[in-house]
CSV table of C-alpha atoms and ligand atoms in Angstrom, one decimal:
chain,number,residue,atom,x,y,z
A,1345,MET,CA,-29.0,-79.8,-28.3
A,1346,SER,CA,-31.5,-81.0,-25.7
A,1347,GLU,CA,-30.8,-83.9,-23.3
A,1348,LYS,CA,-33.5,-85.9,-25.0
A,1349,ALA,CA,-32.0,-85.4,-28.5
A,1350,LEU,CA,-28.5,-86.4,-27.2
A,1351,SER,CA,-30.0,-89.7,-25.8
A,1352,ILE,CA,-31.5,-90.8,-29.1
A,1353,SER,CA,-29.8,-94.1,-30.3
A,1354,PRO,CA,-28.8,-94.7,-34.0
A,1355,ALA,CA,-31.7,-97.2,-34.3
A,1356,GLN,CA,-34.1,-94.5,-33.0
A,1357,THR,CA,-32.7,-92.0,-35.5
A,1358,ARG,CA,-33.2,-94.4,-38.4
A,1359,GLN,CA,-36.8,-95.1,-37.1
A,1360,ARG,CA,-37.4,-91.3,-36.9
A,1361,GLU,CA,-36.1,-90.8,-40.5
A,1362,ARG,CA,-38.4,-93.5,-41.8
A,1363,PHE,CA,-41.3,-92.0,-39.9
A,1364,ASP,CA,-40.6,-88.5,-41.3
A,1365,ARG,CA,-40.5,-89.8,-44.9
A,1366,LYS,CA,-43.5,-92.1,-44.7
A,1367,SER,CA,-45.8,-90.0,-42.6
A,1368,VAL,CA,-45.3,-86.9,-44.7
A,1369,ALA,CA,-45.8,-88.8,-47.9
A,1370,ILE,CA,-49.1,-90.3,-46.7
A,1371,ALA,CA,-50.4,-87.0,-45.4
A,1372,GLU,CA,-49.5,-85.3,-48.7
A,1373,LYS,CA,-51.2,-88.0,-50.7
A,1374,MET,CA,-54.4,-87.7,-48.7
A,1375,LEU,CA,-54.4,-83.9,-49.1
A,1376,ARG,CA,-53.8,-84.3,-52.9
A,1377,ARG,CA,-56.7,-86.7,-53.2
A,1378,VAL,CA,-59.0,-84.3,-51.2
A,1379,ASN,CA,-57.9,-81.4,-53.5
A,1380,GLU,CA,-58.6,-83.5,-56.6
A,1381,LEU,CA,-62.3,-84.0,-55.7
A,1382,THR,CA,-64.5,-81.8,-57.8
A,1383,HIS,CA,-66.6,-78.8,-56.5
A,1384,ARG,CA,-64.0,-77.7,-54.0
A,1385,PRO,CA,-65.0,-74.3,-52.5
A,1386,GLU,CA,-62.3,-71.6,-52.4
A,1387,ALA,CA,-62.8,-71.0,-48.7
A,1388,LEU,CA,-61.8,-74.6,-47.9
A,1389,THR,CA,-58.2,-73.6,-48.3
A,1390,PRO,CA,-57.4,-72.5,-44.7
A,1391,PHE,CA,-58.7,-75.8,-43.3
A,1392,LEU,CA,-56.6,-77.9,-45.6
A,1393,GLU,CA,-53.6,-75.6,-44.9
A,1394,ILE,CA,-53.9,-76.3,-41.2
A,1395,LEU,CA,-53.8,-80.1,-41.8
A,1396,ARG,CA,-50.8,-79.5,-44.1
A,1397,ARG,CA,-49.1,-77.4,-41.4
A,1398,VAL,CA,-49.5,-80.1,-38.7
A,1399,PHE,CA,-49.0,-83.3,-40.7
A,1400,VAL,CA,-46.7,-82.2,-43.6
A,1401,ASP,CA,-44.7,-79.2,-42.3
A,1402,ARG,CA,-44.7,-80.6,-38.8
A,1403,GLU,CA,-45.6,-77.3,-37.1
A,1404,ASP,CA,-47.5,-76.8,-33.9
A,1405,ALA,CA,-51.2,-76.1,-33.7
A,1406,SER,CA,-52.3,-72.6,-34.8
A,1407,ARG,CA,-52.6,-70.7,-31.6
A,1408,PRO,CA,-51.9,-67.2,-30.1
A,1409,HIS,CA,-48.3,-66.9,-29.1
A,1410,GLY,CA,-47.5,-68.3,-25.6
A,1411,THR,CA,-50.9,-70.1,-25.2
A,1412,PRO,CA,-50.2,-73.5,-23.7
A,1413,THR,CA,-52.0,-76.5,-25.3
A,1414,VAL,CA,-53.9,-79.3,-23.7
A,1415,GLY,CA,-54.2,-82.6,-25.6
A,1416,THR,CA,-57.7,-84.0,-25.4
A,1417,TYR,CA,-58.6,-87.6,-26.4
A,1418,CYS,CA,-62.3,-87.4,-26.7
A,1419,VAL,CA,-65.1,-84.9,-27.4
A,1420,MET,CA,-66.3,-85.3,-23.9
A,1421,VAL,CA,-63.6,-82.9,-22.6
A,1422,PRO,CA,-65.3,-79.4,-22.7
A,1423,PRO,CA,-63.2,-76.9,-24.6
A,1424,GLU,CA,-64.8,-74.1,-22.6
A,1425,ILE,CA,-63.0,-75.0,-19.4
A,1426,ILE,CA,-59.6,-75.1,-21.2
A,1427,TYR,CA,-60.1,-71.8,-23.0
A,1428,ALA,CA,-61.4,-70.2,-19.8
A,1429,GLN,CA,-58.2,-71.0,-18.0
A,1430,GLY,CA,-56.0,-69.5,-20.7
A,1431,ALA,CA,-55.0,-72.7,-22.6
A,1432,MET,CA,-56.1,-74.1,-26.0
A,1433,PRO,CA,-57.4,-77.7,-26.6
A,1434,VAL,CA,-56.0,-79.8,-29.4
A,1435,LYS,CA,-57.7,-83.1,-30.2
A,1436,LEU,CA,-55.1,-85.8,-30.4
A,1437,CYS,CA,-56.8,-89.0,-31.2
A,1438,GLY,CA,-54.4,-90.4,-33.8
A,1439,GLY,CA,-55.0,-91.2,-37.5
A,1440,SER,CA,-51.4,-91.7,-38.7
A,1441,TYR,CA,-50.6,-95.0,-40.4
A,1442,THR,CA,-46.9,-94.5,-39.7
A,1443,ALA,CA,-47.4,-93.7,-36.0
A,1444,PHE,CA,-49.7,-96.7,-35.8
A,1445,SER,CA,-47.0,-99.1,-37.1
A,1446,ILE,CA,-44.7,-97.8,-34.3
A,1447,GLY,CA,-47.4,-98.1,-31.6
A,1448,ASP,CA,-48.2,-101.6,-33.0
A,1449,ASP,CA,-44.9,-102.8,-31.4
A,1450,THR,CA,-45.9,-101.5,-28.0
A,1451,ALA,CA,-49.6,-102.1,-27.7
A,1452,PRO,CA,-51.3,-105.5,-27.7
A,1453,ARG,CA,-52.3,-106.9,-31.1
A,1454,ASP,CA,-56.0,-106.3,-30.7
A,1455,ALA,CA,-55.8,-102.7,-29.4
A,1456,CYS,CA,-57.5,-100.3,-31.8
A,1457,PRO,CA,-55.3,-98.4,-34.4
A,1458,LEU,CA,-56.3,-95.0,-33.0
A,1459,VAL,CA,-54.7,-95.7,-29.7
A,1460,LYS,CA,-51.7,-97.4,-31.3
A,1461,ALA,CA,-51.2,-94.3,-33.4
A,1462,VAL,CA,-51.2,-92.1,-30.2
A,1463,MET,CA,-48.7,-94.4,-28.6
A,1464,GLY,CA,-46.6,-94.3,-31.8
A,1465,PHE,CA,-46.6,-90.5,-31.7
A,1466,GLU,CA,-45.4,-90.6,-28.1
A,1467,GLU,CA,-42.6,-93.1,-28.9
A,1468,ILE,CA,-41.3,-91.2,-31.9
A,1469,ASP,CA,-41.4,-87.7,-30.3
A,1470,ALA,CA,-41.5,-86.0,-33.7
A,1471,MET,CA,-44.9,-84.2,-33.9
A,1472,PRO,CA,-44.8,-80.7,-32.2
A,1473,VAL,CA,-48.6,-80.7,-31.9
A,1474,TYR,CA,-48.3,-83.8,-29.6
A,1475,GLN,CA,-44.9,-83.0,-28.0
A,1476,ASN,CA,-45.7,-79.4,-27.0
A,1477,CYS,CA,-48.8,-80.2,-25.0
A,1478,SER,CA,-48.5,-79.1,-21.3
A,1479,LEU,CA,-51.3,-81.5,-20.2
A,1480,MET,CA,-53.1,-84.5,-21.6
A,1481,ALA,CA,-56.8,-85.1,-20.8
A,1482,VAL,CA,-58.1,-88.6,-21.3
A,1483,PRO,CA,-61.7,-89.5,-20.5
A,1484,VAL,CA,-61.9,-93.2,-19.6
A,1485,THR,CA,-64.5,-94.3,-22.1
A,1486,CYS,CA,-63.4,-97.7,-23.5
A,1487,ASP,CA,-60.7,-100.2,-22.4
A,1488,CYS,CA,-58.3,-98.8,-25.0
A,1489,LYS,CA,-58.7,-95.3,-23.6
A,1490,LYS,CA,-58.2,-96.6,-20.1
A,1491,LYS,CA,-54.9,-98.2,-20.9
A,1492,LEU,CA,-53.9,-95.2,-23.0
A,1493,ALA,CA,-54.5,-93.0,-19.9
A,1494,GLY,CA,-52.2,-95.2,-17.8
A,1495,TYR,CA,-49.5,-95.2,-20.5
A,1496,LEU,CA,-49.6,-91.4,-21.0
A,1497,SER,CA,-49.7,-90.7,-17.2
A,1498,GLN,CA,-46.3,-92.4,-16.8
A,1499,ARG,CA,-44.8,-90.1,-19.3
A,1500,ARG,CA,-46.3,-86.6,-18.9
A,1501,PRO,CA,-48.9,-84.7,-16.8
A,1502,THR,CA,-52.2,-86.4,-17.5
A,1503,ALA,CA,-55.8,-85.7,-16.3
A,1504,ILE,CA,-57.8,-89.0,-16.3
A,1505,LEU,CA,-61.5,-88.3,-16.3
A,1506,HIS,CA,-64.0,-91.0,-15.4
A,1507,VAL,CA,-67.0,-90.9,-17.6
A,1508,PRO,CA,-70.4,-92.3,-16.3
A,1509,ALA,CA,-71.3,-95.5,-18.2
A,1510,ASN,CA,-75.0,-95.0,-17.1
A,1511,ARG,CA,-76.5,-91.6,-17.7
A,1512,ASP,CA,-79.6,-92.3,-15.7
A,1513,ARG,CA,-77.9,-92.5,-12.3
A,1514,ASP,CA,-77.6,-89.1,-10.6
A,1515,GLU,CA,-74.6,-90.1,-8.5
A,1516,ASP,CA,-72.7,-91.2,-11.6
A,1517,MET,CA,-73.5,-87.9,-13.3
A,1518,GLU,CA,-72.5,-86.0,-10.2
A,1519,ARG,CA,-69.1,-87.7,-10.2
A,1520,PHE,CA,-68.4,-86.4,-13.7
A,1521,VAL,CA,-69.0,-82.8,-12.5
A,1522,GLU,CA,-66.4,-83.5,-9.8
A,1523,GLU,CA,-64.0,-84.9,-12.5
A,1524,LEU,CA,-64.4,-81.6,-14.4
A,1525,TYR,CA,-63.6,-79.6,-11.3
A,1526,ALA,CA,-60.5,-81.8,-10.6
A,1527,PHE,CA,-59.4,-81.3,-14.3
A,1528,SER,CA,-59.8,-77.5,-13.8
A,1529,GLY,CA,-57.5,-77.8,-10.8
A,1530,GLN,CA,-54.8,-79.5,-13.0
A,1531,LEU,CA,-55.3,-76.8,-15.6
A,1532,ALA,CA,-54.6,-74.1,-13.0
A,1533,ASN,CA,-51.3,-75.8,-12.3
A,1534,ILE,CA,-50.1,-75.3,-15.8
A,1535,THR,CA,-51.7,-71.9,-16.6
A,1536,SER,CA,-51.7,-70.3,-13.1
A,1537,LYS,CA,-55.2,-69.2,-13.8
A,1538,GLU,CA,-58.2,-70.3,-11.7
A,1539,LEU,CA,-61.6,-70.9,-13.2
A,1540,SER,CA,-64.0,-68.1,-12.5
A,1541,TYR,CA,-67.5,-67.1,-13.5
A,1542,GLU,CA,-66.1,-64.3,-15.7
A,1543,ASN,CA,-63.6,-66.4,-17.7
A,1544,LEU,CA,-65.9,-69.3,-18.1
A,1545,SER,CA,-68.7,-67.0,-19.4
A,1546,ALA,CA,-66.2,-65.5,-21.9
A,1547,ALA,CA,-65.3,-69.0,-23.1
A,1548,TYR,CA,-69.0,-69.9,-23.4
A,1549,ARG,CA,-69.4,-66.9,-25.7
A,1550,MET,CA,-66.3,-67.9,-27.7
A,1551,MET,CA,-67.7,-71.4,-28.3
A,1552,ALA,CA,-71.2,-70.1,-28.9
A,1553,ASP,CA,-69.8,-68.2,-31.9
A,1554,ALA,CA,-68.3,-71.4,-33.2
A,1555,GLN,CA,-71.6,-73.2,-32.7
A,1556,TYR,CA,-73.5,-70.6,-34.5
A,1557,GLN,CA,-71.3,-70.9,-37.6
A,1558,LEU,CA,-71.5,-74.7,-37.3
A,1559,SER,CA,-75.3,-74.5,-37.3
A,1560,ARG,CA,-75.2,-72.4,-40.5
A,1561,PHE,CA,-72.9,-75.0,-42.0
A,1562,ILE,CA,-75.2,-77.9,-41.0
A,1563,ASP,CA,-78.2,-76.1,-42.7
A,1564,LEU,CA,-76.1,-75.6,-45.8
A,1565,ARG,CA,-75.0,-79.3,-45.8
A,1566,ARG,CA,-78.7,-80.3,-45.8
A,1567,LYS,CA,-79.4,-78.7,-49.2
A,1568,ASN,CA,-80.2,-80.9,-52.1
A,1569,PRO,CA,-78.4,-80.8,-54.6
A,1570,LEU,CA,-75.4,-81.0,-52.2
A,1571,LEU,CA,-73.5,-77.8,-51.7
A,1572,ILE,CA,-70.4,-79.3,-50.1
A,1573,ARG,CA,-68.9,-82.8,-50.2
A,1574,GLY,CA,-68.7,-84.8,-47.0
A,1575,THR,CA,-65.0,-85.3,-47.3
A,1576,PHE,CA,-64.5,-81.5,-47.4
A,1577,ALA,CA,-66.8,-81.2,-44.3
A,1578,MET,CA,-64.7,-83.8,-42.5
A,1579,ALA,CA,-61.6,-81.8,-43.3
A,1580,VAL,CA,-63.2,-78.7,-41.8
A,1581,MET,CA,-64.1,-80.5,-38.6
A,1582,ASN,CA,-60.6,-82.2,-38.4
A,1583,ALA,CA,-58.9,-78.8,-38.8
A,1584,MET,CA,-60.8,-77.6,-35.8
A,1585,SER,CA,-58.7,-79.9,-33.7
A,1586,TYR,CA,-55.6,-77.8,-34.3
A,1587,THR,CA,-57.0,-74.3,-34.7
A,1588,TYR,CA,-57.7,-71.6,-32.1
A,1589,ALA,CA,-61.5,-71.6,-31.9
A,1590,PRO,CA,-62.0,-67.9,-32.9
A,1591,ASP,CA,-59.8,-68.4,-36.0
A,1592,TRP,CA,-61.7,-71.5,-37.0
A,1593,THR,CA,-65.0,-69.7,-36.5
A,1594,LYS,CA,-63.9,-66.9,-38.9
A,1595,GLN,CA,-62.8,-69.4,-41.5
A,1596,LEU,CA,-66.1,-71.3,-41.2
A,1597,ALA,CA,-68.0,-68.0,-41.5
A,1598,ALA,CA,-66.2,-67.3,-44.8
A,1599,LEU,CA,-67.0,-70.9,-46.1
A,1600,ASN,CA,-70.6,-70.5,-45.1
A,1601,ASP,CA,-70.8,-67.1,-47.0
A,1602,GLU,CA,-69.4,-68.8,-50.1
A,1603,LEU,CA,-71.8,-71.7,-49.9
A,1604,GLU,CA,-74.8,-69.4,-49.3
A,1605,ALA,CA,-73.7,-67.3,-52.4
A,1606,LEU,CA,-73.5,-70.5,-54.4
A,1607,ALA,CA,-77.0,-71.6,-53.2
A,1608,ARG,CA,-78.4,-68.2,-54.2
A,1609,LYS,CA,-76.9,-68.4,-57.7
A,1610,LYS,CA,-77.9,-72.1,-57.9
A,1611,GLU,CA,-74.5,-73.1,-59.3
A,1612,MET,CA,-71.5,-75.1,-58.3
A,1613,ALA,CA,-73.6,-77.5,-56.3
A,1614,VAL,CA,-72.6,-81.2,-56.6
A,1615,ARG,CA,-75.4,-82.1,-59.0
A,1616,GLU,CA,-74.4,-85.6,-59.9
A,1617,ASN,CA,-77.2,-88.0,-59.6
A,1618,GLN,CA,-75.4,-90.3,-57.2
A,1619,PRO,CA,-76.3,-92.1,-54.0
A,1620,ARG,CA,-76.3,-89.9,-50.9
A,1621,ILE,CA,-74.4,-91.7,-48.2
A,1622,LEU,CA,-74.1,-91.3,-44.4
A,1623,LEU,CA,-70.8,-92.4,-42.8
A,1624,THR,CA,-71.0,-93.5,-39.2
A,1625,GLY,CA,-69.0,-95.6,-36.8
A,1626,SER,CA,-65.4,-95.4,-35.4
A,1627,PRO,CA,-63.7,-92.0,-35.6
A,1628,VAL,CA,-62.3,-90.9,-39.0
A,1629,ILE,CA,-59.2,-88.9,-38.2
A,1630,PHE,CA,-56.9,-87.2,-40.7
A,1631,PRO,CA,-54.7,-88.5,-42.4
A,1632,ASN,CA,-56.9,-91.7,-42.3
A,1633,PHE,CA,-59.4,-90.3,-44.8
A,1634,LYS,CA,-59.4,-93.5,-47.0
A,1635,LEU,CA,-63.1,-94.3,-46.4
A,1636,PRO,CA,-64.6,-90.8,-47.1
A,1637,LEU,CA,-62.3,-90.4,-50.1
A,1638,LEU,CA,-63.2,-93.9,-51.5
A,1639,ILE,CA,-66.9,-93.2,-51.2
A,1640,GLU,CA,-66.6,-89.9,-53.1
A,1641,GLU,CA,-64.0,-91.1,-55.6
A,1642,MET,CA,-66.3,-94.0,-56.5
A,1643,GLY,CA,-69.1,-91.6,-57.2
A,1644,GLY,CA,-71.0,-91.6,-53.9
A,1645,LEU,CA,-72.0,-88.3,-52.3
A,1646,LEU,CA,-71.0,-88.2,-48.7
A,1647,ALA,CA,-74.0,-86.1,-47.6
A,1648,ALA,CA,-73.5,-86.5,-43.8
A,1649,ASP,CA,-71.5,-88.2,-41.1
A,1650,GLU,CA,-72.2,-89.2,-37.6
A,1651,THR,CA,-68.7,-89.5,-36.1
A,1652,CYS,CA,-67.0,-87.9,-33.2
A,1653,MET,CA,-64.6,-85.9,-35.5
A,1654,GLY,CA,-67.7,-84.6,-37.1
A,1655,GLU,CA,-70.2,-82.3,-35.5
A,1656,ARG,CA,-70.8,-84.5,-32.4
A,1657,GLY,CA,-68.7,-82.4,-30.0
A,1658,LEU,CA,-70.2,-79.1,-30.9
A,1659,TYR,CA,-73.7,-79.9,-32.1
A,1660,ASP,CA,-75.5,-79.5,-28.7
A,1661,PRO,CA,-75.1,-76.2,-26.9
A,1662,PRO,CA,-74.8,-76.4,-23.1
A,1663,ALA,CA,-78.2,-75.6,-21.5
A,1664,VAL,CA,-77.5,-73.4,-18.5
A,1665,ALA,CA,-80.4,-73.4,-16.0
A,1666,ASP,CA,-78.5,-71.8,-13.1
A,1667,HIS,CA,-76.2,-68.9,-14.0
A,1668,THR,CA,-73.5,-69.4,-11.5
A,1669,LEU,CA,-70.0,-70.9,-12.0
A,1670,ASP,CA,-71.3,-74.3,-10.7
A,1671,GLY,CA,-74.4,-74.1,-12.9
A,1672,MET,CA,-72.2,-73.6,-15.9
A,1673,MET,CA,-70.0,-76.5,-15.0
A,1674,ARG,CA,-73.0,-78.7,-14.6
A,1675,ALA,CA,-74.3,-77.6,-18.0
A,1676,LEU,CA,-71.0,-78.6,-19.5
A,1677,SER,CA,-71.0,-81.9,-17.8
A,1678,ASN,CA,-74.5,-82.6,-19.1
A,1679,ARG,CA,-73.7,-81.4,-22.7
A,1680,ALA,CA,-70.6,-83.6,-22.8
A,1681,THR,CA,-72.5,-86.8,-21.8
A,1682,ARG,CA,-76.3,-86.7,-22.0
A,1683,PRO,CA,-76.9,-86.1,-25.7
A,1684,CYS,CA,-73.7,-87.9,-26.8
A,1685,THR,CA,-74.2,-90.7,-29.3
A,1686,CYS,CA,-70.9,-92.4,-28.5
A,1687,PRO,CA,-71.4,-96.2,-28.1
A,1688,THR,CA,-69.2,-96.3,-25.0
A,1689,PHE,CA,-72.3,-95.6,-22.9
A,1690,ALA,CA,-74.2,-98.6,-21.7
A,1691,ASP,CA,-77.6,-97.4,-23.1
A,1692,ASN,CA,-77.4,-95.8,-26.5
A,1693,LYS,CA,-80.9,-95.4,-27.9
A,1694,ARG,CA,-79.9,-91.8,-28.7
A,1695,ARG,CA,-77.6,-93.0,-31.5
A,1696,VAL,CA,-80.3,-94.9,-33.4
A,1697,TYR,CA,-82.6,-91.9,-33.0
A,1698,ARG,CA,-79.9,-89.5,-34.3
A,1699,ILE,CA,-79.1,-91.6,-37.3
A,1700,ARG,CA,-82.8,-91.9,-38.3
A,1701,GLN,CA,-83.0,-88.2,-38.0
A,1702,LEU,CA,-79.9,-87.7,-40.2
A,1703,ILE,CA,-81.3,-90.1,-42.8
A,1704,GLN,CA,-84.5,-87.9,-43.0
A,1705,ASP,CA,-82.8,-84.5,-42.9
A,1706,TYR,CA,-80.0,-85.4,-45.4
A,1707,LYS,CA,-82.1,-87.6,-47.7
A,1708,ILE,CA,-79.7,-90.5,-47.1
A,1709,GLN,CA,-79.9,-93.5,-49.4
A,1710,GLY,CA,-77.3,-95.8,-47.8
A,1711,VAL,CA,-75.2,-96.0,-44.6
A,1712,VAL,CA,-71.5,-97.0,-44.4
A,1713,TYR,CA,-70.7,-98.2,-41.0
A,1714,HIS,CA,-67.0,-97.8,-40.2
A,1715,VAL,CA,-65.4,-100.2,-37.7
A,1716,LEU,CA,-61.7,-99.7,-36.8
A,1717,ARG,CA,-60.2,-103.1,-36.1
A,1718,GLY,CA,-60.3,-103.7,-32.4
A,1719,CYS,CA,-63.0,-101.1,-31.7
A,1720,LEU,CA,-65.5,-103.3,-30.0
A,1721,VAL,CA,-67.9,-100.6,-28.8
A,1722,TYR,CA,-68.8,-99.6,-32.3
A,1723,ASP,CA,-68.8,-103.1,-33.6
A,1724,TYR,CA,-71.3,-104.1,-30.9
A,1725,GLU,CA,-73.8,-101.5,-32.1
A,1726,TYR,CA,-73.7,-102.6,-35.7
A,1727,ALA,CA,-76.3,-105.3,-35.3
A,1728,VAL,CA,-78.8,-102.8,-33.7
A,1729,LEU,CA,-78.4,-100.4,-36.5
A,1730,GLU,CA,-78.6,-103.0,-39.2
A,1731,GLU,CA,-82.0,-104.1,-37.8
A,1732,GLU,CA,-83.2,-100.5,-37.6
A,1733,MET,CA,-82.1,-99.8,-41.2
A,1734,GLY,CA,-83.9,-103.0,-42.3
A,1735,LYS,CA,-87.1,-101.6,-40.8
A,1736,ILE,CA,-86.8,-98.3,-42.8
A,1737,GLY,CA,-85.4,-99.9,-46.0
A,1738,VAL,CA,-82.0,-98.2,-46.0
A,1739,PRO,CA,-79.1,-100.3,-47.2
A,1740,ILE,CA,-76.2,-100.5,-44.7
A,1741,ILE,CA,-72.7,-102.0,-45.1
A,1742,ARG,CA,-70.2,-102.7,-42.3
A,1743,VAL,CA,-66.6,-101.8,-43.3
A,1744,GLU,CA,-63.8,-102.9,-41.1
A,1745,THR,CA,-60.5,-101.1,-41.6
A,1746,ASP,CA,-57.1,-100.7,-40.1
A,1747,TYR,CA,-54.4,-98.0,-40.4
A,1748,ASN,CA,-52.7,-99.2,-43.5
A,1749,GLU,CA,-53.2,-99.1,-47.3
A,1750,GLU,CA,-53.3,-102.9,-47.7
A,1751,ASP,CA,-57.1,-103.1,-47.7
A,1752,VAL,CA,-57.7,-100.2,-50.1
A,1753,GLU,CA,-58.4,-102.4,-53.2
A,1754,GLN,CA,-60.8,-104.6,-51.3
A,1755,LEU,CA,-62.6,-101.6,-49.8
A,1756,ARG,CA,-62.8,-100.1,-53.3
A,1757,ILE,CA,-64.6,-103.1,-54.7
A,1758,ARG,CA,-67.0,-103.3,-51.7
A,1759,THR,CA,-67.8,-99.6,-51.9
A,1760,GLU,CA,-68.4,-99.7,-55.6
A,1761,ALA,CA,-70.7,-102.7,-55.2
A,1762,PHE,CA,-72.6,-101.0,-52.4
A,1763,LEU,CA,-73.1,-97.8,-54.5
A,1764,GLU,CA,-74.3,-99.9,-57.4
A,1765,LEU,CA,-76.7,-101.7,-55.2
A,1766,ILE,CA,-78.2,-98.4,-54.1
A,1767,LYS,CA,-78.3,-96.9,-57.6
A,1768,TYR,CA,-80.0,-99.9,-59.2
A,1769,GLY,CA,-81.7,-101.5,-56.2
A,1770,GLY,CA,-83.1,-98.1,-55.1
A,1771,GLY,CA,-82.2,-97.4,-51.5
A,1772,GLN,CA,-85.1,-95.3,-50.2
A,1773,ALA,CA,-86.0,-94.6,-46.7
A,1774,LYS,CA,-89.5,-95.8,-45.9
B,1084,LIG,S1,-65.7,-92.5,-30.2
B,1084,LIG,FE1,-66.6,-92.0,-28.2
B,1084,LIG,S2,-65.0,-92.3,-26.7
B,1084,LIG,FE2,-64.0,-92.2,-28.7
B,1084,LIG,S3,-63.3,-90.1,-28.9
B,1084,LIG,FE3,-65.3,-90.3,-29.9
B,1084,LIG,S4,-66.8,-89.7,-28.3
B,1084,LIG,FE4,-64.9,-90.2,-27.3
B,1085,LIG,S1,-63.9,-96.0,-29.0
B,1085,LIG,FE1,-63.0,-97.4,-30.5
B,1085,LIG,S2,-61.6,-96.1,-31.7
B,1085,LIG,FE2,-62.0,-95.0,-29.8
B,1085,LIG,S3,-60.3,-95.5,-28.5
B,1085,LIG,FE3,-62.0,-96.9,-28.0
B,1085,LIG,S4,-61.6,-98.7,-29.2
B,1085,LIG,FE4,-60.4,-97.0,-30.1
């Protein structure tokens, strides 16, 4: 028995048993609801299996034997650098209601549930995918992430990355390149592998394969009638957080092949004449799938999402102008920040532009704006988006949620009313 296990008190043991029971039950319930949605492609199975493996069976991320993992807390940590140095990234922003309730005792009341869930996982020490990480990487984006970085760094090796708030200042952007080099130095300490032109080029190729499959997937998601439900697509993207990139790429290639075959045969598409919805706002992290599930269970078609557990982290390829190691690092720094639509940047016109683009491409009829309680940065941007949606005649609803099931009935009523409004009021982009 480890020293840590021996030092666990009876109260902690009881807390741990409660955690085991409740968190597994919630993850199983969410997976069952995902499985019960109609039009589920066969090739979705491996993605749901990885979520089951991590959240129900409590196994580690799916990775090659002996590969260390690095916990990342934002899409702004470039996976290429981690793969280049012989480790694997796992995205650890938390979506667990049970971990949230434990973190709620440690964090201030108004901290966001995502950060409380991460703190709960740290306290309970029961999730291999968290516990086995050799290094944590936390970009300092909002206040909650800043305090999380401090909390984690007192407990385990942590790389704290300062992210520029203003992307127009060259010196701020230059600082982020330096942050990535410093992060690479910390990685070398755990993997004993320095970054080189060769290994970074290989990691670029690995992620380019993933990007290619993602671009096929995005094209297929744009089809009308819909070929794949948004809840399924969110499961695909969440599963990426815990899967070795080449394996995820293969699984996505198989899913794309299946969807293309369906498109050719003109069958199995989700043909219901229901409102096509865009989900945007605070991150939607498994097992907190209550909003996408409610939208689709109430008859809406979740046609697209603009969230950071969606395609945000992989959508834009790095543009390399200078084919040296430094040139590639600069391209990663630019890709992580410049096109990013996260509202933690001071200026964020990109987000409005991107959402208008998604509305056109996916023929969106209504927008659901998700705000996690305490997530000020997303809440701030609601008013801007509401005004923009007013200009183009697309209904939008702001939905504030927390990590519990107490608000489900109220959310159900509001979602249903919103879908009815679009159906009978005719939400059409001008
Ligand atoms: S919402 Fe923004 S800061 Fe938070 S993880 Fe996503 S991209 Fe990073
Ligand atoms: S961006 Fe929002 S959800 Fe993400 S850590 Fe900050 S407050 Fe929490």
